[in-house]
Amino acid sequence: MATAKVQGTNTKGYVIETESEGHQYTLDYASRNPNKESAGTSPTGLLLSSLAGCLLMTARSYLDRSKIEAKTLDTEVTGDFKQSLDGWDLEVDAVITTDADLDEQHTKNLKQFIDRFCTVSAVLRNGNTINLSIEKV
């Protein structure tokens, strides 16, 4: 079990300053700010950033454990947030690109490893769709 704690403060308008594990993050809802300027990412942008970070850290863990070298390990995560009568649904397309020498079995194992150990993905997957693919560059 892992416990995390974040503190947040509404500094002005729709700008929120948060602190997590000694690091500061700024979130906002730019279209609601009077000057329409963005001070940081939106809460949904931060959620998708968390997913991207978790996917990459978990992939790095798999590659290190398998002693597979990778100089390139990137991801692009696109989330479609849809409101329904039951609340919100999320459909994510996540693509991991890497130069790692992955055969078909390693690619399958990597996806299973991420499915099992990426906490953010596991939480978001409940009631939502996460489409993960791995591409070699």
mmCIF file of N, CA and C in Angstrom:
data_model
loop_
_atom_site.group_PDB
_atom_site.id
_atom_site.type_symbol
_atom_site.label_atom_id
_atom_site.label_comp_id
_atom_site.label_asym_id
_atom_site.label_seq_id
_atom_site.Cartn_x
_atom_site.Cartn_y
_atom_site.Cartn_z
ATOM 1 N N MET A 1 0.839 -1.173 0.000
ATOM 2 C CA MET A 1 0.000 0.000 0.000
ATOM 3 C C MET A 1 0.884 1.237 0.000
ATOM 4 N N ALA A 2 0.498 2.230 -0.758
ATOM 5 C CA ALA A 2 1.228 3.489 -0.819
ATOM 6 C C ALA A 2 0.278 4.624 -0.479
ATOM 7 N N THR A 3 0.738 5.497 0.379
ATOM 8 C CA THR A 3 -0.062 6.651 0.763
ATOM 9 C C THR A 3 0.631 7.903 0.264
ATOM 10 N N ALA A 4 -0.117 8.791 -0.327
ATOM 11 C CA ALA A 4 0.425 10.060 -0.794
ATOM 12 C C ALA A 4 -0.426 11.184 -0.222
ATOM 13 N N LYS A 5 0.214 12.313 0.014
ATOM 14 C CA LYS A 5 -0.503 13.467 0.541
ATOM 15 C C LYS A 5 -0.107 14.690 -0.276
ATOM 16 N N VAL A 6 -1.094 15.453 -0.695
ATOM 17 C CA VAL A 6 -0.879 16.674 -1.464
ATOM 18 C C VAL A 6 -1.613 17.798 -0.752
ATOM 19 N N GLN A 7 -0.964 18.948 -0.653
ATOM 20 C CA GLN A 7 -1.613 20.129 -0.090
ATOM 21 C C GLN A 7 -1.859 21.107 -1.228
ATOM 22 N N GLY A 8 -3.016 21.763 -1.219
ATOM 23 C CA GLY A 8 -3.344 22.708 -2.271
ATOM 24 C C GLY A 8 -3.927 23.988 -1.724
ATOM 25 N N THR A 9 -3.666 25.090 -2.448
ATOM 26 C CA THR A 9 -4.177 26.395 -2.080
ATOM 27 C C THR A 9 -4.678 27.109 -3.329
ATOM 28 N N ASN A 10 -5.866 27.664 -3.244
ATOM 29 C CA ASN A 10 -6.415 28.491 -4.317
ATOM 30 C C ASN A 10 -5.813 29.884 -4.148
ATOM 31 N N THR A 11 -4.830 30.236 -4.988
ATOM 32 C CA THR A 11 -4.110 31.498 -4.811
ATOM 33 C C THR A 11 -4.853 32.689 -5.384
ATOM 34 N N LYS A 12 -5.505 32.512 -6.539
ATOM 35 C CA LYS A 12 -6.316 33.579 -7.132
ATOM 36 C C LYS A 12 -7.119 32.982 -8.264
ATOM 37 N N GLY A 13 -8.321 33.492 -8.458
ATOM 38 C CA GLY A 13 -9.157 32.996 -9.549
ATOM 39 C C GLY A 13 -9.205 31.479 -9.585
ATOM 40 N N TYR A 14 -8.775 30.931 -10.700
ATOM 41 C CA TYR A 14 -8.776 29.484 -10.872
ATOM 42 C C TYR A 14 -7.363 28.906 -10.839
ATOM 43 N N VAL A 15 -6.434 29.615 -10.218
ATOM 44 C CA VAL A 15 -5.060 29.137 -10.099
ATOM 45 C C VAL A 15 -4.907 28.434 -8.758
ATOM 46 N N ILE A 16 -4.379 27.227 -8.830
ATOM 47 C CA ILE A 16 -4.175 26.399 -7.638
ATOM 48 C C ILE A 16 -2.698 26.060 -7.532
ATOM 49 N N GLU A 17 -2.128 26.256 -6.353
ATOM 50 C CA GLU A 17 -0.751 25.849 -6.084
ATOM 51 C C GLU A 17 -0.804 24.611 -5.199
ATOM 52 N N THR A 18 -0.108 23.581 -5.610
ATOM 53 C CA THR A 18 -0.065 22.359 -4.805
ATOM 54 C C THR A 18 1.373 22.031 -4.443
ATOM 55 N N GLU A 19 1.503 21.270 -3.373
ATOM 56 C CA GLU A 19 2.807 20.784 -2.934
ATOM 57 C C GLU A 19 2.669 19.289 -2.707
ATOM 58 N N SER A 20 3.551 18.541 -3.324
ATOM 59 C CA SER A 20 3.552 17.087 -3.190
ATOM 60 C C SER A 20 4.985 16.603 -3.061
ATOM 61 N N GLU A 21 5.271 15.961 -1.962
ATOM 62 C CA GLU A 21 6.605 15.394 -1.720
ATOM 63 C C GLU A 21 7.716 16.431 -1.899
ATOM 64 N N GLY A 22 7.436 17.665 -1.467
ATOM 65 C CA GLY A 22 8.430 18.724 -1.531
ATOM 66 C C GLY A 22 8.519 19.437 -2.865
ATOM 67 N N HIS A 23 7.640 19.114 -3.793
ATOM 68 C CA HIS A 23 7.654 19.747 -5.114
ATOM 69 C C HIS A 23 6.387 20.575 -5.312
ATOM 70 N N GLN A 24 6.549 21.701 -6.005
ATOM 71 C CA GLN A 24 5.443 22.621 -6.240
ATOM 72 C C GLN A 24 4.873 22.424 -7.641
ATOM 73 N N TYR A 25 3.555 22.474 -7.760
ATOM 74 C CA TYR A 25 2.874 22.367 -9.048
ATOM 75 C C TYR A 25 1.793 23.438 -9.114
ATOM 76 N N THR A 26 1.653 24.031 -10.285
ATOM 77 C CA THR A 26 0.625 25.039 -10.506
ATOM 78 C C THR A 26 -0.401 24.468 -11.472
ATOM 79 N N LEU A 27 -1.660 24.556 -11.089
ATOM 80 C CA LEU A 27 -2.755 24.112 -11.946
ATOM 81 C C LEU A 27 -3.671 25.303 -12.173
ATOM 82 N N ASP A 28 -4.334 25.295 -13.310
ATOM 83 C CA ASP A 28 -5.318 26.335 -13.528
ATOM 84 C C ASP A 28 -6.372 25.885 -14.517
ATOM 85 N N TYR A 29 -7.337 26.731 -14.682
ATOM 86 C CA TYR A 29 -8.402 26.549 -15.656
ATOM 87 C C TYR A 29 -8.391 27.845 -16.454
ATOM 88 N N ALA A 30 -7.453 27.943 -17.404
ATOM 89 C CA ALA A 30 -7.132 29.204 -18.086
ATOM 90 C C ALA A 30 -8.352 29.886 -18.698
ATOM 91 N N SER A 31 -9.280 29.134 -19.253
ATOM 92 C CA SER A 31 -10.430 29.772 -19.908
ATOM 93 C C SER A 31 -11.323 30.502 -18.908
ATOM 94 N N ARG A 32 -11.186 30.202 -17.634
ATOM 95 C CA ARG A 32 -11.984 30.906 -16.615
ATOM 96 C C ARG A 32 -11.211 32.051 -15.963
ATOM 97 N N ASN A 33 -9.909 32.142 -16.238
ATOM 98 C CA ASN A 33 -9.131 33.247 -15.695
ATOM 99 C C ASN A 33 -9.485 34.517 -16.469
ATOM 100 N N PRO A 34 -9.608 35.654 -15.784
ATOM 101 C CA PRO A 34 -9.993 36.899 -16.461
ATOM 102 C C PRO A 34 -9.094 37.255 -17.653
ATOM 103 N N ASN A 35 -7.781 37.007 -17.550
ATOM 104 C CA ASN A 35 -6.867 37.356 -18.634
ATOM 105 C C ASN A 35 -6.674 36.202 -19.629
ATOM 106 N N LYS A 36 -7.306 35.069 -19.363
ATOM 107 C CA LYS A 36 -7.247 33.874 -20.219
ATOM 108 C C LYS A 36 -5.830 33.306 -20.361
ATOM 109 N N GLU A 37 -4.898 33.773 -19.533
ATOM 110 C CA GLU A 37 -3.531 33.267 -19.582
ATOM 111 C C GLU A 37 -3.415 32.023 -18.707
ATOM 112 N N SER A 38 -2.598 31.122 -19.163
ATOM 113 C CA SER A 38 -2.399 29.868 -18.436
ATOM 114 C C SER A 38 -1.224 30.000 -17.472
ATOM 115 N N ALA A 39 -1.431 29.567 -16.249
ATOM 116 C CA ALA A 39 -0.372 29.578 -15.241
ATOM 117 C C ALA A 39 0.199 28.179 -15.026
ATOM 118 N N GLY A 40 -0.472 27.174 -15.548
ATOM 119 C CA GLY A 40 -0.041 25.786 -15.380
ATOM 120 C C GLY A 40 -1.004 24.877 -16.107
ATOM 121 N N THR A 41 -0.829 23.607 -15.937
ATOM 122 C CA THR A 41 -1.719 22.659 -16.599
ATOM 123 C C THR A 41 -3.045 22.566 -15.851
ATOM 124 N N SER A 42 -4.028 22.017 -16.514
ATOM 125 C CA SER A 42 -5.327 21.800 -15.876
ATOM 126 C C SER A 42 -5.244 20.550 -14.994
ATOM 127 N N PRO A 43 -6.207 20.350 -14.100
ATOM 128 C CA PRO A 43 -6.210 19.114 -13.324
ATOM 129 C C PRO A 43 -6.246 17.867 -14.219
ATOM 130 N N THR A 44 -6.988 17.918 -15.330
ATOM 131 C CA THR A 44 -7.011 16.749 -16.225
ATOM 132 C C THR A 44 -5.663 16.572 -16.917
ATOM 133 N N GLY A 45 -4.989 17.673 -17.235
ATOM 134 C CA GLY A 45 -3.646 17.576 -17.809
ATOM 135 C C GLY A 45 -2.662 16.962 -16.832
ATOM 136 N N LEU A 46 -2.789 17.328 -15.565
ATOM 137 C CA LEU A 46 -1.911 16.752 -14.541
ATOM 138 C C LEU A 46 -2.207 15.267 -14.345
ATOM 139 N N LEU A 47 -3.475 14.891 -14.430
ATOM 140 C CA LEU A 47 -3.848 13.480 -14.323
ATOM 141 C C LEU A 47 -3.201 12.671 -15.443
ATOM 142 N N LEU A 48 -3.281 13.173 -16.670
ATOM 143 C CA LEU A 48 -2.662 12.468 -17.797
ATOM 144 C C LEU A 48 -1.143 12.489 -17.696
ATOM 145 N N SER A 49 -0.574 13.567 -17.143
ATOM 146 C CA SER A 49 0.873 13.609 -16.910
ATOM 147 C C SER A 49 1.290 12.548 -15.904
ATOM 148 N N SER A 50 0.465 12.351 -14.882
ATOM 149 C CA SER A 50 0.738 11.305 -13.897
ATOM 150 C C SER A 50 0.717 9.929 -14.548
ATOM 151 N N LEU A 51 -0.236 9.716 -15.437
ATOM 152 C CA LEU A 51 -0.301 8.447 -16.157
ATOM 153 C C LEU A 51 0.937 8.267 -17.025
ATOM 154 N N ALA A 52 1.337 9.304 -17.745
ATOM 155 C CA ALA A 52 2.530 9.223 -18.596
ATOM 156 C C ALA A 52 3.763 8.877 -17.765
ATOM 157 N N GLY A 53 3.917 9.546 -16.636
ATOM 158 C CA GLY A 53 5.063 9.272 -15.765
ATOM 159 C C GLY A 53 5.055 7.851 -15.242
ATOM 160 N N CYS A 54 3.896 7.381 -14.831
ATOM 161 C CA CYS A 54 3.787 6.020 -14.300
ATOM 162 C C CYS A 54 4.089 4.985 -15.382
ATOM 163 N N LEU A 55 3.562 5.187 -16.588
ATOM 164 C CA LEU A 55 3.822 4.256 -17.685
ATOM 165 C C LEU A 55 5.318 4.169 -17.969
ATOM 166 N N LEU A 56 5.983 5.326 -18.042
ATOM 167 C CA LEU A 56 7.405 5.337 -18.362
ATOM 168 C C LEU A 56 8.263 4.769 -17.234
ATOM 169 N N MET A 57 7.942 5.089 -15.991
ATOM 170 C CA MET A 57 8.708 4.543 -14.867
ATOM 171 C C MET A 57 8.557 3.030 -14.783
ATOM 172 N N THR A 58 7.340 2.554 -15.033
ATOM 173 C CA THR A 58 7.097 1.108 -14.984
ATOM 174 C C THR A 58 7.789 0.421 -16.154
ATOM 175 N N ALA A 59 7.756 1.035 -17.333
ATOM 176 C CA ALA A 59 8.465 0.470 -18.483
ATOM 177 C C ALA A 59 9.963 0.427 -18.212
ATOM 178 N N ARG A 60 10.511 1.496 -17.636
ATOM 179 C CA ARG A 60 11.942 1.533 -17.297
ATOM 180 C C ARG A 60 12.284 0.417 -16.313
ATOM 181 N N SER A 61 11.410 0.188 -15.359
ATOM 182 C CA SER A 61 11.634 -0.888 -14.387
ATOM 183 C C SER A 61 11.698 -2.246 -15.081
ATOM 184 N N TYR A 62 10.773 -2.477 -16.019
ATOM 185 C CA TYR A 62 10.784 -3.744 -16.763
ATOM 186 C C TYR A 62 12.076 -3.893 -17.568
ATOM 187 N N LEU A 63 12.450 -2.842 -18.271
ATOM 188 C CA LEU A 63 13.659 -2.907 -19.099
ATOM 189 C C LEU A 63 14.898 -3.146 -18.250
ATOM 190 N N ASP A 64 15.005 -2.459 -17.112
ATOM 191 C CA ASP A 64 16.152 -2.657 -16.214
ATOM 192 C C ASP A 64 16.186 -4.080 -15.665
ATOM 193 N N ARG A 65 15.045 -4.582 -15.231
ATOM 194 C CA ARG A 65 14.984 -5.956 -14.695
ATOM 195 C C ARG A 65 15.340 -6.987 -15.756
ATOM 196 N N SER A 66 14.973 -6.698 -17.000
ATOM 197 C CA SER A 66 15.230 -7.628 -18.098
ATOM 198 C C SER A 66 16.587 -7.395 -18.752
ATOM 199 N N LYS A 67 17.320 -6.406 -18.218
ATOM 200 C CA LYS A 67 18.639 -6.050 -18.748
ATOM 201 C C LYS A 67 18.580 -5.716 -20.242
ATOM 202 N N ILE A 68 17.562 -4.943 -20.594
ATOM 203 C CA ILE A 68 17.379 -4.467 -21.966
ATOM 204 C C ILE A 68 17.691 -2.980 -21.990
ATOM 205 N N GLU A 69 18.659 -2.598 -22.821
ATOM 206 C CA GLU A 69 19.060 -1.204 -22.893
ATOM 207 C C GLU A 69 18.079 -0.411 -23.756
ATOM 208 N N ALA A 70 17.810 0.808 -23.301
ATOM 209 C CA ALA A 70 16.966 1.728 -24.070
ATOM 210 C C ALA A 70 17.446 3.142 -23.807
ATOM 211 N N LYS A 71 17.835 3.823 -24.869
ATOM 212 C CA LYS A 71 18.208 5.231 -24.745
ATOM 213 C C LYS A 71 16.983 6.110 -24.952
ATOM 214 N N THR A 72 16.053 5.633 -25.764
ATOM 215 C CA THR A 72 14.812 6.364 -26.023
ATOM 216 C C THR A 72 13.663 5.636 -25.350
ATOM 217 N N LEU A 73 12.944 6.356 -24.517
ATOM 218 C CA LEU A 73 11.756 5.813 -23.864
ATOM 219 C C LEU A 73 10.812 6.994 -23.655
ATOM 220 N N ASP A 74 9.855 7.116 -24.547
ATOM 221 C CA ASP A 74 8.929 8.252 -24.554
ATOM 222 C C ASP A 74 7.492 7.742 -24.568
ATOM 223 N N THR A 75 6.588 8.635 -24.247
ATOM 224 C CA THR A 75 5.179 8.292 -24.374
ATOM 225 C C THR A 75 4.382 9.513 -24.801
ATOM 226 N N GLU A 76 3.304 9.246 -25.488
ATOM 227 C CA GLU A 76 2.310 10.261 -25.795
ATOM 228 C C GLU A 76 0.979 9.717 -25.295
ATOM 229 N N VAL A 77 0.328 10.492 -24.456
ATOM 230 C CA VAL A 77 -0.929 10.075 -23.840
ATOM 231 C C VAL A 77 -2.008 11.082 -24.242
ATOM 232 N N THR A 78 -3.076 10.581 -24.818
ATOM 233 C CA THR A 78 -4.211 11.412 -25.192
ATOM 234 C C THR A 78 -5.430 10.915 -24.430
ATOM 235 N N GLY A 79 -6.093 11.808 -23.738
ATOM 236 C CA GLY A 79 -7.273 11.438 -22.968
ATOM 237 C C GLY A 79 -8.504 12.159 -23.457
ATOM 238 N N ASP A 80 -9.568 11.429 -23.621
ATOM 239 C CA ASP A 80 -10.849 11.995 -24.010
ATOM 240 C C ASP A 80 -11.798 11.862 -22.824
ATOM 241 N N PHE A 81 -12.094 12.984 -22.193
ATOM 242 C CA PHE A 81 -12.970 13.008 -21.019
ATOM 243 C C PHE A 81 -14.391 13.277 -21.498
ATOM 244 N N LYS A 82 -15.293 12.351 -21.211
ATOM 245 C CA LYS A 82 -16.676 12.473 -21.679
ATOM 246 C C LYS A 82 -17.621 12.423 -20.493
ATOM 247 N N GLN A 83 -18.540 13.378 -20.459
ATOM 248 C CA GLN A 83 -19.535 13.390 -19.391
ATOM 249 C C GLN A 83 -20.748 12.587 -19.833
ATOM 250 N N SER A 84 -21.197 11.724 -18.923
ATOM 251 C CA SER A 84 -22.386 10.920 -19.187
ATOM 252 C C SER A 84 -23.365 11.112 -18.029
ATOM 253 N N LEU A 85 -24.501 10.448 -18.101
ATOM 254 C CA LEU A 85 -25.474 10.541 -17.010
ATOM 255 C C LEU A 85 -24.930 9.970 -15.705
ATOM 256 N N ASP A 86 -23.994 9.028 -15.812
ATOM 257 C CA ASP A 86 -23.414 8.388 -14.634
ATOM 258 C C ASP A 86 -22.191 9.111 -14.096
ATOM 259 N N GLY A 87 -21.759 10.162 -14.742
ATOM 260 C CA GLY A 87 -20.557 10.877 -14.306
ATOM 261 C C GLY A 87 -19.623 11.110 -15.473
ATOM 262 N N TRP A 88 -18.355 10.875 -15.252
ATOM 263 C CA TRP A 88 -17.334 11.086 -16.274
ATOM 264 C C TRP A 88 -16.704 9.769 -16.674
ATOM 265 N N ASP A 89 -16.433 9.636 -17.955
ATOM 266 C CA ASP A 89 -15.714 8.486 -18.493
ATOM 267 C C ASP A 89 -14.458 9.009 -19.174
ATOM 268 N N LEU A 90 -13.438 8.184 -19.173
ATOM 269 C CA LEU A 90 -12.169 8.557 -19.767
ATOM 270 C C LEU A 90 -11.725 7.472 -20.734
ATOM 271 N N GLU A 91 -11.366 7.885 -21.934
ATOM 272 C CA GLU A 91 -10.765 6.964 -22.887
ATOM 273 C C GLU A 91 -9.376 7.494 -23.214
ATOM 274 N N VAL A 92 -8.380 6.653 -22.971
ATOM 275 C CA VAL A 92 -6.990 7.045 -23.140
ATOM 276 C C VAL A 92 -6.346 6.222 -24.245
ATOM 277 N N ASP A 93 -5.579 6.896 -25.073
ATOM 278 C CA ASP A 93 -4.679 6.240 -26.013
ATOM 279 C C ASP A 93 -3.269 6.601 -25.567
ATOM 280 N N ALA A 94 -2.493 5.600 -25.212
ATOM 281 C CA ALA A 94 -1.122 5.811 -24.758
ATOM 282 C C ALA A 94 -0.189 5.011 -25.657
ATOM 283 N N VAL A 95 0.807 5.697 -26.197
ATOM 284 C CA VAL A 95 1.791 5.047 -27.057
ATOM 285 C C VAL A 95 3.162 5.242 -26.434
ATOM 286 N N ILE A 96 3.825 4.136 -26.157
ATOM 287 C CA ILE A 96 5.201 4.180 -25.682
ATOM 288 C C ILE A 96 6.095 3.917 -26.879
ATOM 289 N N THR A 97 7.070 4.799 -27.082
ATOM 290 C CA THR A 97 8.051 4.583 -28.146
ATOM 291 C C THR A 97 9.418 4.372 -27.510
ATOM 292 N N THR A 98 10.151 3.425 -28.063
ATOM 293 C CA THR A 98 11.458 3.085 -27.509
ATOM 294 C C THR A 98 12.365 2.525 -28.593
ATOM 295 N N ASP A 99 13.649 2.664 -28.358
ATOM 296 C CA ASP A 99 14.626 2.047 -29.245
ATOM 297 C C ASP A 99 15.119 0.715 -28.677
ATOM 298 N N ALA A 100 14.499 0.266 -27.589
ATOM 299 C CA ALA A 100 14.886 -1.010 -26.973
ATOM 300 C C ALA A 100 14.664 -2.152 -27.959
ATOM 301 N N ASP A 101 15.540 -3.121 -27.890
ATOM 302 C CA ASP A 101 15.443 -4.292 -28.765
ATOM 303 C C ASP A 101 14.405 -5.248 -28.164
ATOM 304 N N LEU A 102 13.146 -5.040 -28.511
ATOM 305 C CA LEU A 102 12.047 -5.837 -27.977
ATOM 306 C C LEU A 102 11.510 -6.762 -29.055
ATOM 307 N N ASP A 103 11.549 -8.056 -28.769
ATOM 308 C CA ASP A 103 10.893 -8.989 -29.679
ATOM 309 C C ASP A 103 9.414 -9.062 -29.281
ATOM 310 N N GLU A 104 8.665 -9.887 -29.958
ATOM 311 C CA GLU A 104 7.225 -9.986 -29.709
ATOM 312 C C GLU A 104 6.917 -10.399 -28.263
ATOM 313 N N GLN A 105 7.698 -11.342 -27.724
ATOM 314 C CA GLN A 105 7.466 -11.811 -26.354
ATOM 315 C C GLN A 105 7.772 -10.726 -25.328
ATOM 316 N N HIS A 106 8.884 -9.991 -25.526
ATOM 317 C CA HIS A 106 9.219 -8.911 -24.599
ATOM 318 C C HIS A 106 8.174 -7.798 -24.651
ATOM 319 N N THR A 107 7.668 -7.512 -25.837
ATOM 320 C CA THR A 107 6.623 -6.490 -25.960
ATOM 321 C C THR A 107 5.376 -6.912 -25.193
ATOM 322 N N LYS A 108 4.994 -8.171 -25.335
ATOM 323 C CA LYS A 108 3.838 -8.698 -24.609
ATOM 324 C C LYS A 108 4.086 -8.655 -23.103
ATOM 325 N N ASN A 109 5.277 -9.075 -22.684
ATOM 326 C CA ASN A 109 5.619 -9.067 -21.259
ATOM 327 C C ASN A 109 5.664 -7.656 -20.694
ATOM 328 N N LEU A 110 6.170 -6.709 -21.482
ATOM 329 C CA LEU A 110 6.221 -5.322 -21.040
ATOM 330 C C LEU A 110 4.814 -4.782 -20.813
ATOM 331 N N LYS A 111 3.911 -5.038 -21.728
ATOM 332 C CA LYS A 111 2.529 -4.581 -21.566
ATOM 333 C C LYS A 111 1.887 -5.212 -20.329
ATOM 334 N N GLN A 112 2.133 -6.503 -20.098
ATOM 335 C CA GLN A 112 1.586 -7.170 -18.915
ATOM 336 C C GLN A 112 2.191 -6.597 -17.633
ATOM 337 N N PHE A 113 3.487 -6.301 -17.664
ATOM 338 C CA PHE A 113 4.177 -5.726 -16.507
ATOM 339 C C PHE A 113 3.580 -4.361 -16.169
ATOM 340 N N ILE A 114 3.384 -3.540 -17.194
ATOM 341 C CA ILE A 114 2.779 -2.219 -16.988
ATOM 342 C C ILE A 114 1.360 -2.380 -16.450
ATOM 343 N N ASP A 115 0.614 -3.300 -17.011
ATOM 344 C CA ASP A 115 -0.756 -3.543 -16.574
ATOM 345 C C ASP A 115 -0.801 -3.914 -15.094
ATOM 346 N N ARG A 116 0.191 -4.646 -14.650
ATOM 347 C CA ARG A 116 0.209 -5.121 -13.259
ATOM 348 C C ARG A 116 0.777 -4.097 -12.280
ATOM 349 N N PHE A 117 1.813 -3.348 -12.694
ATOM 350 C CA PHE A 117 2.549 -2.537 -11.730
ATOM 351 C C PHE A 117 2.377 -1.027 -11.854
ATOM 352 N N CYS A 118 1.769 -0.533 -12.904
ATOM 353 C CA CYS A 118 1.547 0.920 -13.017
ATOM 354 C C CYS A 118 0.296 1.271 -12.210
ATOM 355 N N THR A 119 0.505 1.842 -11.056
ATOM 356 C CA THR A 119 -0.587 2.156 -10.138
ATOM 357 C C THR A 119 -1.599 3.120 -10.753
ATOM 358 N N VAL A 120 -1.131 4.158 -11.389
ATOM 359 C CA VAL A 120 -2.034 5.163 -11.952
ATOM 360 C C VAL A 120 -2.916 4.536 -13.026
ATOM 361 N N SER A 121 -2.313 3.734 -13.886
ATOM 362 C CA SER A 121 -3.075 3.051 -14.935
ATOM 363 C C SER A 121 -4.130 2.129 -14.330
ATOM 364 N N ALA A 122 -3.751 1.404 -13.296
ATOM 365 C CA ALA A 122 -4.682 0.468 -12.665
ATOM 366 C C ALA A 122 -5.872 1.201 -12.045
ATOM 367 N N VAL A 123 -5.627 2.334 -11.423
ATOM 368 C CA VAL A 123 -6.716 3.107 -10.817
ATOM 369 C C VAL A 123 -7.627 3.679 -11.901
ATOM 370 N N LEU A 124 -7.027 4.247 -12.939
ATOM 371 C CA LEU A 124 -7.828 4.859 -14.001
ATOM 372 C C LEU A 124 -8.573 3.837 -14.843
ATOM 373 N N ARG A 125 -8.036 2.654 -14.944
ATOM 374 C CA ARG A 125 -8.634 1.616 -15.782
ATOM 375 C C ARG A 125 -10.019 1.205 -15.289
ATOM 376 N N ASN A 126 -10.266 1.287 -13.994
ATOM 377 C CA ASN A 126 -11.567 0.896 -13.445
ATOM 378 C C ASN A 126 -12.669 1.788 -13.997
ATOM 379 N N GLY A 127 -13.495 1.233 -14.870
ATOM 380 C CA GLY A 127 -14.604 1.966 -15.450
ATOM 381 C C GLY A 127 -14.231 2.831 -16.639
ATOM 382 N N ASN A 128 -12.968 2.812 -17.028
ATOM 383 C CA ASN A 128 -12.493 3.617 -18.150
ATOM 384 C C ASN A 128 -11.742 2.722 -19.122
ATOM 385 N N THR A 129 -11.297 3.292 -20.218
ATOM 386 C CA THR A 129 -10.577 2.528 -21.231
ATOM 387 C C THR A 129 -9.181 3.108 -21.390
ATOM 388 N N ILE A 130 -8.171 2.252 -21.298
ATOM 389 C CA ILE A 130 -6.795 2.660 -21.558
ATOM 390 C C ILE A 130 -6.243 1.752 -22.637
ATOM 391 N N ASN A 131 -6.010 2.321 -23.808
ATOM 392 C CA ASN A 131 -5.449 1.594 -24.931
ATOM 393 C C ASN A 131 -3.939 1.865 -24.954
ATOM 394 N N LEU A 132 -3.137 0.853 -24.680
ATOM 395 C CA LEU A 132 -1.693 0.993 -24.634
ATOM 396 C C LEU A 132 -1.061 0.260 -25.801
ATOM 397 N N SER A 133 -0.160 0.959 -26.490
ATOM 398 C CA SER A 133 0.596 0.299 -27.551
ATOM 399 C C SER A 133 2.069 0.660 -27.376
ATOM 400 N N ILE A 134 2.927 -0.187 -27.902
ATOM 401 C CA ILE A 134 4.364 0.017 -27.821
ATOM 402 C C ILE A 134 4.907 0.005 -29.237
ATOM 403 N N GLU A 135 5.659 1.047 -29.577
ATOM 404 C CA GLU A 135 6.226 1.174 -30.909
ATOM 405 C C GLU A 135 7.736 1.289 -30.820
ATOM 406 N N LYS A 136 8.414 0.671 -31.754
ATOM 407 C CA LYS A 136 9.870 0.754 -31.811
ATOM 408 C C LYS A 136 10.268 1.893 -32.738
ATOM 409 N N VAL A 137 11.248 2.703 -32.293
ATOM 410 C CA VAL A 137 11.746 3.793 -33.126
ATOM 411 C C VAL A 137 13.102 3.449 -33.679
#
